[in-house]
XYZ file of C-alpha atoms in Angstrom:
734
model
C -64.316 -39.325 -22.175
C -67.682 -40.336 -23.163
C -70.808 -39.578 -20.759
C -72.357 -42.141 -18.885
C -75.893 -41.550 -20.422
C -74.442 -41.556 -23.804
C -72.391 -45.302 -23.115
C -75.505 -46.569 -21.049
C -77.714 -45.463 -24.899
C -75.356 -47.755 -26.630
C -74.798 -50.945 -24.273
C -78.445 -51.413 -23.066
C -80.451 -53.556 -24.393
C -82.822 -52.298 -26.903
C -86.042 -54.513 -26.543
C -85.484 -54.136 -22.590
C -85.302 -50.362 -22.640
C -88.365 -49.352 -21.031
C -87.096 -52.196 -18.197
C -83.612 -49.841 -17.296
C -83.493 -47.381 -15.089
C -84.887 -44.169 -16.074
C -81.333 -42.124 -15.997
C -82.532 -39.324 -18.398
C -85.751 -38.647 -16.676
C -83.884 -38.793 -13.257
C -81.073 -36.858 -14.601
C -83.494 -33.834 -15.646
C -84.663 -34.181 -12.212
C -81.228 -33.348 -10.632
C -81.126 -30.359 -13.511
C -84.288 -29.404 -12.112
C -83.283 -29.098 -8.685
C -79.611 -27.451 -9.646
C -81.356 -24.698 -10.884
C -84.070 -24.074 -8.176
C -81.053 -23.624 -6.388
C -79.291 -21.169 -8.416
C -82.324 -19.274 -8.064
C -82.782 -18.818 -4.387
C -80.561 -15.821 -2.594
C -79.387 -15.965 0.856
C -81.270 -13.146 3.329
C -79.021 -9.621 3.100
C -77.039 -9.956 6.409
C -75.652 -13.747 5.257
C -74.894 -12.014 1.324
C -70.917 -13.056 1.035
C -71.147 -15.267 3.596
C -69.353 -18.689 2.973
C -72.580 -20.702 3.798
C -73.863 -22.213 1.441
C -77.732 -22.709 0.349
C -78.258 -25.836 1.847
C -77.144 -24.215 5.272
C -80.144 -21.677 4.487
C -82.575 -24.463 3.985
C -81.289 -26.030 7.132
C -81.319 -22.951 9.234
C -82.675 -22.834 12.830
C -82.764 -26.972 12.485
C -80.083 -27.540 15.113
C -77.334 -26.339 17.054
C -74.464 -27.805 15.042
C -72.776 -26.533 12.346
C -74.616 -26.243 9.074
C -71.639 -27.785 7.074
C -71.977 -30.836 9.429
C -73.299 -34.097 7.890
C -75.558 -35.764 10.202
C -74.872 -39.234 10.496
C -78.592 -40.226 8.770
C -79.410 -38.329 5.866
C -81.963 -40.433 4.751
C -83.230 -44.026 5.316
C -84.454 -46.626 2.765
C -87.123 -48.938 3.656
C -88.273 -52.353 1.903
C -92.330 -51.921 2.560
C -93.137 -55.081 0.636
C -91.358 -57.457 -2.241
C -89.613 -54.970 -4.202
C -91.928 -51.971 -2.613
C -89.092 -49.796 -1.579
C -89.931 -46.146 0.242
C -87.445 -43.736 1.369
C -87.836 -41.402 4.292
C -85.792 -38.267 4.598
C -84.424 -37.984 8.554
C -83.149 -34.735 8.301
C -85.813 -32.333 6.885
C -85.669 -31.959 2.826
C -82.049 -32.221 1.669
C -83.324 -29.442 -1.103
C -86.427 -28.301 -3.161
C -87.662 -31.525 -4.894
C -85.420 -33.974 -3.065
C -88.564 -35.951 -1.860
C -90.613 -36.171 -5.207
C -86.534 -37.345 -6.672
C -86.363 -40.398 -4.084
C -89.962 -41.247 -4.467
C -89.266 -41.647 -8.215
C -85.561 -43.839 -7.278
C -87.523 -45.793 -5.410
C -90.127 -46.345 -8.092
C -87.504 -47.131 -10.446
C -85.819 -49.257 -8.218
C -88.906 -51.288 -7.773
C -89.638 -51.531 -11.404
C -85.752 -52.717 -11.869
C -86.271 -55.559 -9.463
C -89.788 -56.721 -10.534
C -88.546 -56.970 -13.885
C -85.482 -59.054 -13.393
C -87.726 -61.766 -11.240
C -90.050 -62.282 -14.306
C -86.848 -62.570 -16.907
C -85.048 -64.459 -14.130
C -88.370 -66.697 -13.572
C -89.148 -66.981 -17.135
C -85.283 -68.130 -18.030
C -85.430 -70.739 -14.977
C -88.420 -72.335 -15.690
C -87.093 -72.416 -19.787
C -83.417 -73.799 -18.464
C -85.428 -76.402 -16.468
C -88.270 -77.838 -19.769
C -84.448 -77.641 -21.830
C -82.669 -79.986 -19.648
C -85.699 -82.406 -19.444
C -85.622 -81.956 -23.177
C -81.959 -83.269 -23.486
C -82.594 -85.919 -21.104
C -85.588 -87.371 -22.969
C -83.554 -86.906 -26.319
C -80.356 -89.170 -24.027
C -82.811 -91.676 -23.135
C -84.458 -92.033 -26.542
C -81.210 -92.710 -28.663
C -80.550 -95.224 -25.814
C -83.808 -96.571 -26.591
C -83.188 -96.478 -30.523
C -79.678 -97.860 -30.152
C -81.072 -101.237 -28.381
C -84.312 -101.667 -30.388
C -81.813 -101.371 -33.748
C -79.148 -103.810 -32.052
C -81.711 -106.556 -30.969
C -83.913 -106.239 -34.422
C -80.640 -106.338 -36.635
C -82.008 -103.035 -38.624
C -80.101 -100.050 -40.060
C -79.758 -96.602 -38.265
C -81.607 -95.147 -41.244
C -84.799 -97.375 -40.986
C -88.152 -96.404 -39.280
C -88.358 -98.172 -35.684
C -91.043 -98.203 -33.738
C -90.380 -97.487 -30.118
C -92.000 -96.691 -26.794
C -91.308 -93.313 -26.106
C -91.482 -94.017 -22.283
C -88.367 -91.978 -21.191
C -87.504 -90.478 -18.005
C -88.637 -86.739 -18.379
C -86.309 -85.764 -15.190
C -82.328 -86.190 -15.104
C -81.392 -88.591 -12.163
C -80.402 -87.308 -9.142
C -76.638 -88.074 -8.186
C -77.492 -91.152 -6.099
C -79.434 -92.728 -9.450
C -76.281 -91.565 -11.477
C -73.952 -93.594 -9.117
C -75.950 -96.506 -9.469
C -76.962 -96.095 -12.971
C -80.576 -96.020 -12.397
C -83.065 -93.362 -14.141
C -85.524 -90.646 -13.340
C -89.489 -90.903 -13.268
C -90.583 -92.292 -16.775
C -92.881 -90.814 -18.763
C -94.383 -90.924 -22.250
C -93.743 -88.370 -24.928
C -94.714 -87.048 -28.343
C -91.889 -85.639 -30.491
C -93.565 -82.958 -32.695
C -90.817 -81.405 -34.994
C -91.603 -77.884 -37.043
C -93.365 -78.175 -40.143
C -90.213 -75.869 -41.552
C -89.724 -78.285 -44.671
C -91.906 -79.230 -47.247
C -91.741 -83.169 -46.403
C -92.279 -82.182 -42.546
C -95.346 -80.204 -43.944
C -96.584 -83.048 -45.558
C -95.556 -85.279 -42.904
C -97.407 -83.443 -40.771
C -100.716 -83.094 -42.300
C -100.408 -86.865 -43.028
C -99.872 -87.332 -39.500
C -102.971 -85.556 -38.674
C -105.416 -86.568 -40.790
C -104.383 -89.895 -39.326
C -104.886 -88.599 -35.820
C -107.945 -87.673 -36.299
C -109.745 -90.793 -38.340
C -107.971 -92.929 -35.605
C -108.754 -91.158 -32.202
C -106.777 -94.536 -31.151
C -103.447 -93.746 -32.371
C -100.712 -94.391 -29.631
C -98.987 -90.888 -30.733
C -96.010 -92.236 -28.175
C -95.570 -95.094 -30.907
C -93.964 -93.063 -33.118
C -91.770 -94.245 -35.797
C -88.356 -92.972 -34.784
C -85.457 -92.971 -37.028
C -81.691 -91.319 -37.124
C -82.952 -87.933 -39.345
C -85.690 -87.280 -36.643
C -83.568 -87.697 -33.957
C -80.606 -85.391 -35.512
C -83.666 -83.024 -36.606
C -84.614 -82.969 -32.503
C -81.292 -82.465 -31.280
C -80.835 -79.439 -33.448
C -83.553 -77.578 -32.396
C -82.700 -78.201 -28.398
C -78.918 -77.075 -29.356
C -80.427 -73.955 -30.635
C -82.314 -73.627 -27.524
C -79.627 -73.751 -25.584
C -77.744 -71.471 -27.613
C -80.814 -69.157 -26.868
C -81.336 -69.414 -23.424
C -76.906 -68.789 -22.965
C -77.815 -65.636 -24.775
C -81.090 -64.503 -22.504
C -79.209 -65.347 -19.124
C -75.970 -63.074 -20.638
C -78.508 -60.179 -21.900
C -79.771 -60.698 -18.047
C -76.616 -60.621 -16.431
C -75.836 -57.541 -18.750
C -79.409 -56.108 -17.256
C -77.867 -56.000 -13.872
C -74.767 -54.650 -14.199
C -75.971 -51.497 -15.873
C -78.552 -50.968 -13.987
C -76.321 -51.309 -10.845
C -73.626 -48.682 -12.291
C -77.002 -46.720 -13.057
C -78.124 -46.288 -9.698
C -74.493 -45.507 -8.540
C -73.809 -42.697 -11.440
C -77.156 -40.822 -10.573
C -76.952 -40.721 -6.923
C -73.247 -39.007 -7.603
C -74.704 -36.797 -9.407
C -77.405 -35.631 -6.633
C -74.745 -35.417 -4.084
C -72.659 -33.494 -6.015
C -76.158 -31.388 -6.746
C -76.971 -31.272 -2.506
C -73.517 -31.713 -1.168
C -74.439 -34.256 0.597
C -73.175 -38.012 0.683
C -76.452 -39.614 0.216
C -75.204 -42.158 -2.645
C -73.784 -44.411 0.199
C -76.397 -44.838 1.984
C -79.231 -45.726 -0.718
C -76.540 -47.361 -2.862
C -76.486 -49.553 0.664
C -79.963 -50.839 -0.315
C -79.652 -51.143 -4.291
C -76.723 -53.694 -3.125
C -79.029 -55.614 -0.965
C -81.610 -55.449 -3.866
C -82.799 -58.764 -5.268
C -81.687 -58.049 -9.366
C -78.290 -57.445 -7.619
C -77.843 -60.382 -5.100
C -79.626 -63.000 -6.525
C -76.878 -66.110 -8.446
C -79.290 -67.800 -9.872
C -78.333 -66.637 -13.475
C -75.183 -67.470 -13.357
C -75.736 -70.842 -11.889
C -77.895 -71.841 -14.469
C -75.534 -70.293 -17.130
C -73.105 -71.995 -15.736
C -75.117 -75.355 -15.919
C -75.849 -74.679 -19.387
C -72.578 -74.241 -20.150
C -71.530 -77.492 -18.918
C -74.175 -79.552 -20.400
C -73.457 -77.973 -23.745
C -70.234 -78.888 -23.764
C -71.008 -82.370 -22.682
C -73.570 -83.347 -24.809
C -73.136 -81.132 -28.303
C -69.468 -80.849 -28.640
C -68.018 -83.871 -26.915
C -66.178 -81.887 -24.108
C -64.826 -79.442 -26.594
C -64.532 -76.262 -25.130
C -63.339 -73.729 -27.620
C -66.161 -75.416 -30.216
C -69.079 -74.776 -27.335
C -67.778 -71.223 -27.152
C -68.079 -70.651 -31.030
C -71.817 -71.685 -29.996
C -72.454 -69.953 -27.239
C -70.188 -66.956 -27.355
C -69.930 -66.127 -31.335
C -67.586 -63.090 -32.364
C -68.991 -60.195 -34.304
C -67.180 -58.991 -36.918
C -64.719 -56.372 -36.608
C -65.165 -53.124 -38.944
C -61.981 -53.679 -41.012
C -60.591 -50.034 -42.643
C -59.349 -52.194 -45.916
C -63.129 -52.687 -46.570
C -63.135 -48.976 -46.562
C -60.285 -48.570 -48.801
C -62.178 -50.832 -51.433
C -65.506 -49.080 -51.269
C -64.187 -45.804 -51.846
C -61.798 -47.473 -54.635
C -64.319 -48.691 -56.732
C -66.779 -45.856 -56.265
C -64.356 -43.665 -58.038
C -63.943 -46.189 -60.439
C -67.758 -46.277 -61.106
C -68.052 -42.871 -61.306
C -64.907 -42.233 -63.806
C -66.615 -45.287 -65.880
C -69.907 -43.706 -66.214
C -68.622 -40.317 -66.840
C -66.669 -42.488 -70.088
C -69.571 -43.785 -71.037
C -71.730 -41.055 -71.507
C -69.054 -39.405 -73.321
C -68.837 -42.203 -75.724
C -72.591 -42.512 -76.066
C -73.055 -38.659 -76.670
C -70.501 -39.067 -79.516
C -71.100 -42.253 -81.079
C -75.055 -40.797 -81.426
C -76.206 -43.960 -79.688
C -79.403 -42.805 -78.125
C -80.054 -40.338 -81.107
C -79.087 -42.532 -84.540
C -81.880 -44.459 -85.943
C -79.848 -46.755 -87.312
C -78.547 -47.685 -83.837
C -82.299 -48.538 -82.398
C -80.884 -52.295 -82.091
C -78.782 -51.438 -79.194
C -81.223 -50.129 -77.208
C -83.339 -52.379 -77.916
C -80.968 -55.461 -76.773
C -78.554 -53.982 -74.066
C -81.325 -52.253 -72.152
C -83.110 -55.226 -70.492
C -79.623 -56.765 -69.330
C -78.115 -53.184 -67.886
C -80.916 -51.900 -66.443
C -82.079 -55.122 -64.935
C -78.246 -55.596 -63.262
C -78.387 -51.874 -62.671
C -81.810 -52.070 -60.405
C -80.334 -55.028 -58.335
C -77.457 -52.698 -57.584
C -79.873 -49.998 -56.804
C -81.308 -52.097 -54.207
C -78.826 -53.668 -52.889
C -77.596 -49.910 -52.118
C -80.419 -49.249 -50.798
C -80.085 -52.150 -48.007
C -76.818 -50.745 -47.066
C -78.331 -47.470 -46.581
C -81.227 -49.546 -44.428
C -78.966 -51.513 -42.143
C -77.003 -47.946 -41.577
C -79.711 -45.823 -40.734
C -81.521 -49.157 -38.612
C -78.098 -49.165 -36.153
C -78.475 -45.194 -36.218
C -81.591 -45.764 -34.587
C -80.916 -48.568 -32.225
C -83.130 -51.291 -33.986
C -82.445 -54.861 -33.744
C -82.765 -56.051 -37.210
C -80.115 -59.093 -36.565
C -82.732 -60.429 -34.013
C -85.581 -59.167 -36.120
C -84.056 -61.275 -39.268
C -82.081 -64.050 -37.112
C -78.910 -63.527 -38.309
C -76.043 -65.444 -37.394
C -73.556 -62.984 -35.375
C -70.472 -64.573 -37.406
C -71.690 -64.121 -40.947
C -74.095 -61.329 -40.564
C -72.769 -58.648 -42.834
C -72.452 -54.944 -41.945
C -73.122 -51.897 -44.361
C -69.850 -51.626 -45.080
C -69.451 -54.647 -46.859
C -73.087 -54.117 -48.579
C -71.863 -51.346 -50.410
C -68.400 -52.632 -50.773
C -70.544 -55.065 -52.754
C -72.615 -52.517 -54.105
C -69.603 -50.610 -55.282
C -67.496 -53.855 -57.292
C -70.805 -54.769 -59.151
C -71.424 -51.746 -60.263
C -68.023 -50.922 -61.410
C -68.251 -54.273 -63.358
C -71.561 -53.124 -64.663
C -70.358 -50.069 -66.102
C -67.219 -51.274 -67.141
C -69.320 -53.730 -68.998
C -71.277 -50.905 -70.759
C -68.324 -49.276 -71.951
C -66.674 -52.964 -73.088
C -69.582 -53.226 -74.936
C -70.194 -49.560 -76.585
C -66.669 -49.232 -77.726
C -66.565 -52.793 -79.503
C -70.019 -51.899 -81.192
C -68.680 -48.630 -82.351
C -65.683 -50.519 -83.997
C -67.517 -53.848 -84.440
C -66.426 -55.441 -88.389
C -62.759 -54.595 -87.736
C -61.792 -57.308 -85.137
C -65.493 -58.452 -83.668
C -68.428 -59.238 -85.128
C -71.844 -57.410 -83.632
C -72.757 -61.644 -82.861
C -69.884 -61.517 -81.030
C -70.210 -58.292 -78.894
C -73.840 -58.843 -77.852
C -72.822 -61.411 -75.880
C -70.782 -59.197 -73.428
C -74.479 -58.493 -71.481
C -75.014 -62.196 -71.594
C -71.204 -62.772 -70.154
C -71.957 -60.320 -67.184
C -75.079 -61.822 -66.657
C -73.710 -65.129 -66.602
C -70.777 -64.064 -64.330
C -73.227 -62.121 -61.585
C -75.152 -65.872 -61.245
C -71.690 -67.513 -61.366
C -71.098 -65.492 -58.259
C -74.063 -65.950 -56.637
C -74.049 -70.046 -57.165
C -70.251 -70.344 -56.667
C -69.953 -72.921 -53.205
C -66.225 -71.890 -52.629
C -65.804 -69.803 -49.488
C -65.291 -66.693 -50.920
C -67.173 -63.476 -51.760
C -69.606 -63.517 -48.426
C -70.539 -67.217 -49.242
C -73.011 -67.456 -46.220
C -74.628 -64.429 -47.305
C -75.106 -65.918 -50.904
C -76.498 -68.937 -49.979
C -78.676 -67.497 -47.083
C -80.207 -65.186 -49.820
C -80.453 -68.377 -51.864
C -82.175 -70.017 -49.003
C -84.616 -67.705 -48.239
C -85.423 -67.492 -52.084
C -85.715 -71.226 -52.115
C -88.701 -70.897 -49.099
C -90.068 -67.909 -51.148
C -90.598 -69.962 -54.213
C -91.790 -73.162 -52.809
C -94.575 -70.841 -50.866
C -96.541 -72.305 -48.595
C -94.762 -75.477 -48.428
C -92.154 -73.826 -46.120
C -92.662 -72.123 -42.286
C -92.882 -68.552 -43.063
C -90.272 -66.534 -41.287
C -89.393 -62.688 -40.872
C -87.059 -63.007 -43.245
C -88.669 -64.724 -45.612
C -91.980 -62.473 -46.411
C -90.024 -59.423 -46.023
C -87.727 -60.747 -48.780
C -91.186 -61.388 -50.899
C -92.195 -57.747 -50.225
C -88.788 -56.691 -52.036
C -90.113 -59.271 -54.944
C -93.083 -57.134 -55.270
C -90.817 -54.117 -55.949
C -88.816 -55.961 -58.864
C -91.522 -56.534 -61.265
C -89.651 -54.840 -63.877
C -86.659 -56.431 -63.119
C -88.568 -60.190 -63.680
C -89.745 -58.531 -67.102
C -86.221 -58.134 -68.043
C -84.800 -61.278 -67.012
C -87.767 -63.136 -69.261
C -86.470 -60.896 -72.000
C -83.281 -62.011 -71.789
C -83.936 -65.842 -71.564
C -85.993 -65.783 -74.487
C -83.126 -63.029 -76.353
C -80.284 -65.350 -75.480
C -81.221 -69.067 -74.227
C -84.086 -68.623 -77.577
C -80.802 -68.064 -79.973
C -82.989 -64.766 -81.078
C -79.360 -62.379 -80.200
C -78.024 -64.493 -83.527
C -80.021 -62.032 -85.874
C -77.702 -59.167 -87.538
C -80.950 -56.640 -87.154
C -83.947 -56.021 -84.869
C -85.491 -59.013 -85.769
C -84.108 -61.019 -82.709
C -85.575 -58.883 -80.701
C -89.209 -58.866 -82.158
C -89.319 -62.165 -82.359
C -89.288 -62.140 -78.002
C -91.638 -59.107 -77.890
C -93.827 -60.085 -80.461
C -94.164 -64.098 -79.975
C -97.170 -65.087 -77.852
C -96.084 -67.454 -76.188
C -93.791 -64.635 -74.244
C -96.215 -62.247 -74.023
C -98.651 -64.881 -72.071
C -95.616 -65.440 -70.083
C -95.895 -62.153 -69.285
C -99.227 -62.343 -67.045
C -96.927 -64.632 -64.953
C -93.940 -63.209 -64.447
C -95.834 -60.094 -62.941
C -97.928 -62.287 -60.915
C -95.713 -64.412 -59.714
C -94.106 -61.936 -56.716
C -98.076 -61.366 -55.318
C -98.655 -64.936 -55.750
C -95.552 -66.083 -53.770
C -96.409 -63.378 -51.194
C -100.135 -64.641 -50.975
C -99.418 -67.892 -50.496
C -97.262 -66.722 -47.612
C -100.241 -65.027 -45.992
C -102.150 -68.201 -46.058
C -99.716 -70.217 -44.509
C -99.657 -68.005 -41.931
C -103.373 -67.882 -41.698
C -103.675 -71.857 -41.394
C -101.000 -72.267 -38.564
C -101.633 -68.590 -36.215
C -105.508 -68.577 -36.924
C -104.969 -64.757 -37.350
C -107.686 -62.764 -39.531
C -105.320 -60.232 -40.289
C -103.479 -62.600 -42.649
C -106.635 -63.189 -44.266
C -106.817 -58.931 -44.595
C -102.794 -59.255 -46.379
C -103.569 -61.965 -48.450
C -106.642 -60.104 -50.363
C -104.335 -57.030 -50.600
C -101.914 -59.275 -53.180
C -105.365 -60.472 -55.009
C -106.232 -57.227 -55.375
C -102.681 -55.870 -56.431
C -102.889 -59.011 -58.710
C -105.835 -57.984 -60.406
C -104.447 -54.440 -61.275
C -101.214 -55.886 -62.315
C -103.025 -57.548 -65.084
C -106.081 -55.141 -66.147
C -102.728 -52.803 -66.905
C -100.636 -55.289 -69.350
C -103.858 -56.033 -70.673
C -104.650 -52.537 -71.524
C -100.860 -52.213 -72.388
C -100.799 -54.919 -75.333
C -104.185 -53.719 -76.987
C -103.824 -52.372 -80.273
C -106.137 -48.980 -80.026
C -106.856 -47.427 -77.291
C -110.082 -49.337 -75.408
C -111.858 -46.998 -73.493
C -113.377 -50.263 -71.366
C -110.126 -51.611 -70.155
C -108.854 -47.540 -69.319
C -111.780 -47.408 -66.722
C -111.373 -51.241 -65.836
C -107.283 -50.400 -65.054
C -108.722 -47.281 -63.083
C -110.799 -48.729 -60.827
C -108.799 -52.200 -60.122
C -105.701 -49.846 -59.579
C -106.804 -47.418 -57.565
C -108.849 -50.214 -54.650
C -105.292 -51.846 -55.135
C -103.736 -48.177 -54.435
C -105.844 -46.956 -51.464
C -105.369 -50.654 -50.261
C -101.791 -50.875 -50.314
C -101.631 -47.317 -48.567
C -103.728 -48.457 -45.669
C -101.883 -51.780 -45.135
C -98.364 -49.493 -45.223
C -99.406 -46.700 -42.884
C -101.653 -48.566 -40.510
C -100.352 -52.668 -40.339
C -96.971 -52.308 -41.639
C -95.662 -48.791 -40.311
C -97.802 -48.477 -37.121
C -98.923 -45.050 -37.944
C -101.879 -42.811 -38.408
C -103.253 -43.523 -34.883
C -105.358 -40.625 -34.026
C -105.668 -41.719 -30.160
C -101.962 -41.802 -29.875
C -100.048 -39.256 -27.559
C -98.325 -38.610 -30.504
C -101.110 -37.643 -32.836
C -101.474 -39.897 -35.919
C -98.587 -41.421 -35.345
C -97.505 -44.301 -32.867
C -97.165 -43.725 -28.910
C -93.541 -44.324 -29.644
C -91.469 -42.784 -32.289
C -87.379 -43.630 -32.693
C -86.978 -40.633 -34.801
C -86.811 -37.182 -33.045
C -89.071 -34.960 -35.607
C -92.363 -35.522 -36.358
C -92.780 -34.103 -39.365
C -90.236 -37.288 -40.929
C -92.754 -38.686 -40.697
C -95.423 -37.157 -42.154
C -93.120 -36.578 -45.138
C -92.334 -40.329 -45.424
C -96.240 -40.692 -45.411
C -96.253 -38.126 -48.380
C -93.571 -40.046 -49.852
C -94.923 -43.140 -50.057
C -98.079 -41.989 -51.158
C -96.803 -39.802 -54.010
C -94.362 -43.237 -55.579
C -97.578 -45.796 -54.886
C -99.587 -43.323 -57.844
C -96.936 -44.282 -60.251
C -99.450 -46.636 -61.846
C -100.841 -43.381 -63.661
C -97.783 -43.290 -65.774
C -99.019 -46.366 -67.595
C -102.012 -44.620 -69.263
C -101.128 -41.138 -69.907
C -99.456 -42.211 -73.401
C -96.738 -39.721 -73.433
C -94.985 -39.280 -76.171
C -91.501 -38.967 -75.003
C -89.899 -39.856 -78.261
C -87.768 -43.152 -79.713
C -86.672 -44.333 -76.616
C -87.978 -42.262 -74.123
C -90.476 -44.879 -73.183
C -87.430 -47.420 -72.293
C -85.837 -44.638 -70.087
C -89.029 -43.953 -68.215
C -89.776 -47.461 -67.380
C -86.456 -47.439 -65.829
C -86.745 -44.500 -63.734
C -90.071 -45.685 -63.094
C -89.056 -49.176 -62.130
C -85.856 -47.463 -59.457
C -88.751 -44.906 -57.927
C -90.164 -48.080 -57.013
C -86.954 -50.012 -55.443
C -86.550 -46.845 -53.684
C -90.200 -46.659 -52.627
C -89.651 -50.003 -50.869
C -86.066 -48.796 -49.881
C -87.835 -46.082 -47.657
C -90.518 -48.799 -46.774
C -87.954 -51.174 -45.189
C -86.907 -48.587 -42.309
C -90.327 -47.928 -41.049
C -91.778 -51.669 -41.417
C -88.145 -52.832 -38.755
C -89.167 -50.125 -36.673
C -92.269 -50.901 -36.069
C -91.352 -54.499 -35.767
C -88.328 -53.854 -33.250
C -91.014 -51.539 -31.122
C -93.738 -54.515 -31.187
C -90.432 -56.548 -29.306
C -89.809 -53.547 -27.232
C -93.490 -53.295 -26.206
C -93.665 -57.544 -25.321
C -89.732 -57.305 -23.780
C -88.873 -59.901 -26.663
C -84.803 -59.884 -26.845
C -84.665 -63.517 -27.161
C -86.077 -66.046 -29.673
C -88.380 -68.895 -27.786
C -88.948 -72.140 -30.650
C -91.100 -74.862 -30.342
C -89.283 -77.878 -28.336
C -89.342 -81.023 -30.047
C -91.024 -83.518 -26.785
C -94.246 -83.004 -25.070
C -95.292 -84.863 -22.762
C -98.584 -86.963 -22.838
C -100.953 -88.460 -20.151
C -101.629 -91.822 -20.004
C -104.875 -91.559 -21.448
C -103.582 -89.842 -24.669
């Protein structure tokens, strides 16, 4: 049977953990009281008697039998709103009992106060959303009448005077077909896309140039109305989820009070729980029905307005089902992992027997297949680490789904990620074995030209799977990834959310992959692979345009991330985003100097000095941002010195080791100026190892980055999204 403490830990809302009854602390108090009772010895003349320790405590307090429970052991008084005080009526039940009930009273007050605050927040949000829904309905009606009278099509913009009802009509008004109070409103559609961004900038310029503009007479077309409807629908879903969380909060706390009082009764051998639970049952968080009523109202409104009275369809939005873990997925993970390991061992044996890495006559092999195969290997390594991240986040109770705003019915679990990784790695190593086998036998059945197409075919297969429109191979996840990549590449035109800049940070650790992608494009699209010798490879590596594009490709991830910081600074006005932008500018300068130094025909001491200077500044900048801003560590005034106040991992040493690990891997650039003699193909292997270490560093960084983000949400009790709504009321003089 699962202990209640573990059950509570698994079921409570992580962001509201601090607002729950502190069951674990109260449990420690009871254990302490039990230990004190066990250490007390009764007087010598009462040894061997059947009297309990508690009879000894109460000796002389009355003539009745010590085993008789008095009718009122405690009395719980409410001194004010959500302020409770428990008085022990028959003397101390046992040592530290007064302290226990004092802490229990404080916990009851805390639960009630939190419930009141969240209930008020959700009720206010509910009233606002109902008003927004009524405004939307009124605008639809106004636009329909305007369109019908003017004879314009629905797609054309129509000037409508948005003087609408901002409050729902009463039952009498509904019966008479009347309307509520009239208000002018302004439509504020968030600038989340390039068109909306440009429109918002244009509108702001017009507003600034003409203060007399009537914002209530804004052009409204069908697209804007649909966008507003989508925003309001999403807000209703978030509100319904929040109400469900608050109901869960109430139920779990009620059970927790009963469990902890039952433990107290067991230790003191008294019947205290029923007396205290009467006060808990009368408390606000257990008796208020406003949340239930609002949830029913939200549900009925959603069914009526957004799903045309289709309850089943509405429940798919309001109560999306979680994907269930499947043993079939686990089976195929094991199957493909075994295939991958077997193929890898086979490849190693074939490479050794053919001398492909030692015979100089096979130099073209490593130069042509390395970029494609290593690129795909780095990608799969990143996918594998993401699966590890999900597993660790779930183990640490980090609500990554809420942070990334994943949909519950399409979110991939860590097993799904491992299945993708093992499948892709099996295909990759299988292609490597096939390519090496056919290349060793080239001239018999296959020409070298046909053999060298295998890496390109594998890459084309991966790209085809990514863009495949059919509902197979995690289509929702693939399309979500493509959408995020679009947002990154077209920064700063798209609004920057957590998923976007988190993915952009991943790209800064995959510069090597992007450089290989550049080579593959030159080698295959440019037709260099048709050369029968190494001239095809040299045609790319020594091409002037290719060398110039190397700067662009190396800078792009940092450039995208810097633009995201710029947009967030413009929208939020937080100077930290400017400082973060400076970090990526320093990374661009460091990458540019290292690339230029690597292209110098001879060692240039001035360029070497510049590389050391820029790389050192960028590294110190990045380390400070990693530890202080992204991880929230190195706080000398924290209760956990040089860490942070709240830690999810039990052992503090792990955080210090992680900082040391991150520090060492941030210094990988030193290898680029050492010029070690590693043999003919050693530099390729070194590049791959260093690129892999950077990907591993990023996967390691991901855990602490999201841990810090999660704790920030916990500190603000933020468990539900609160998006800006499209309609805003205007004063008459606006």
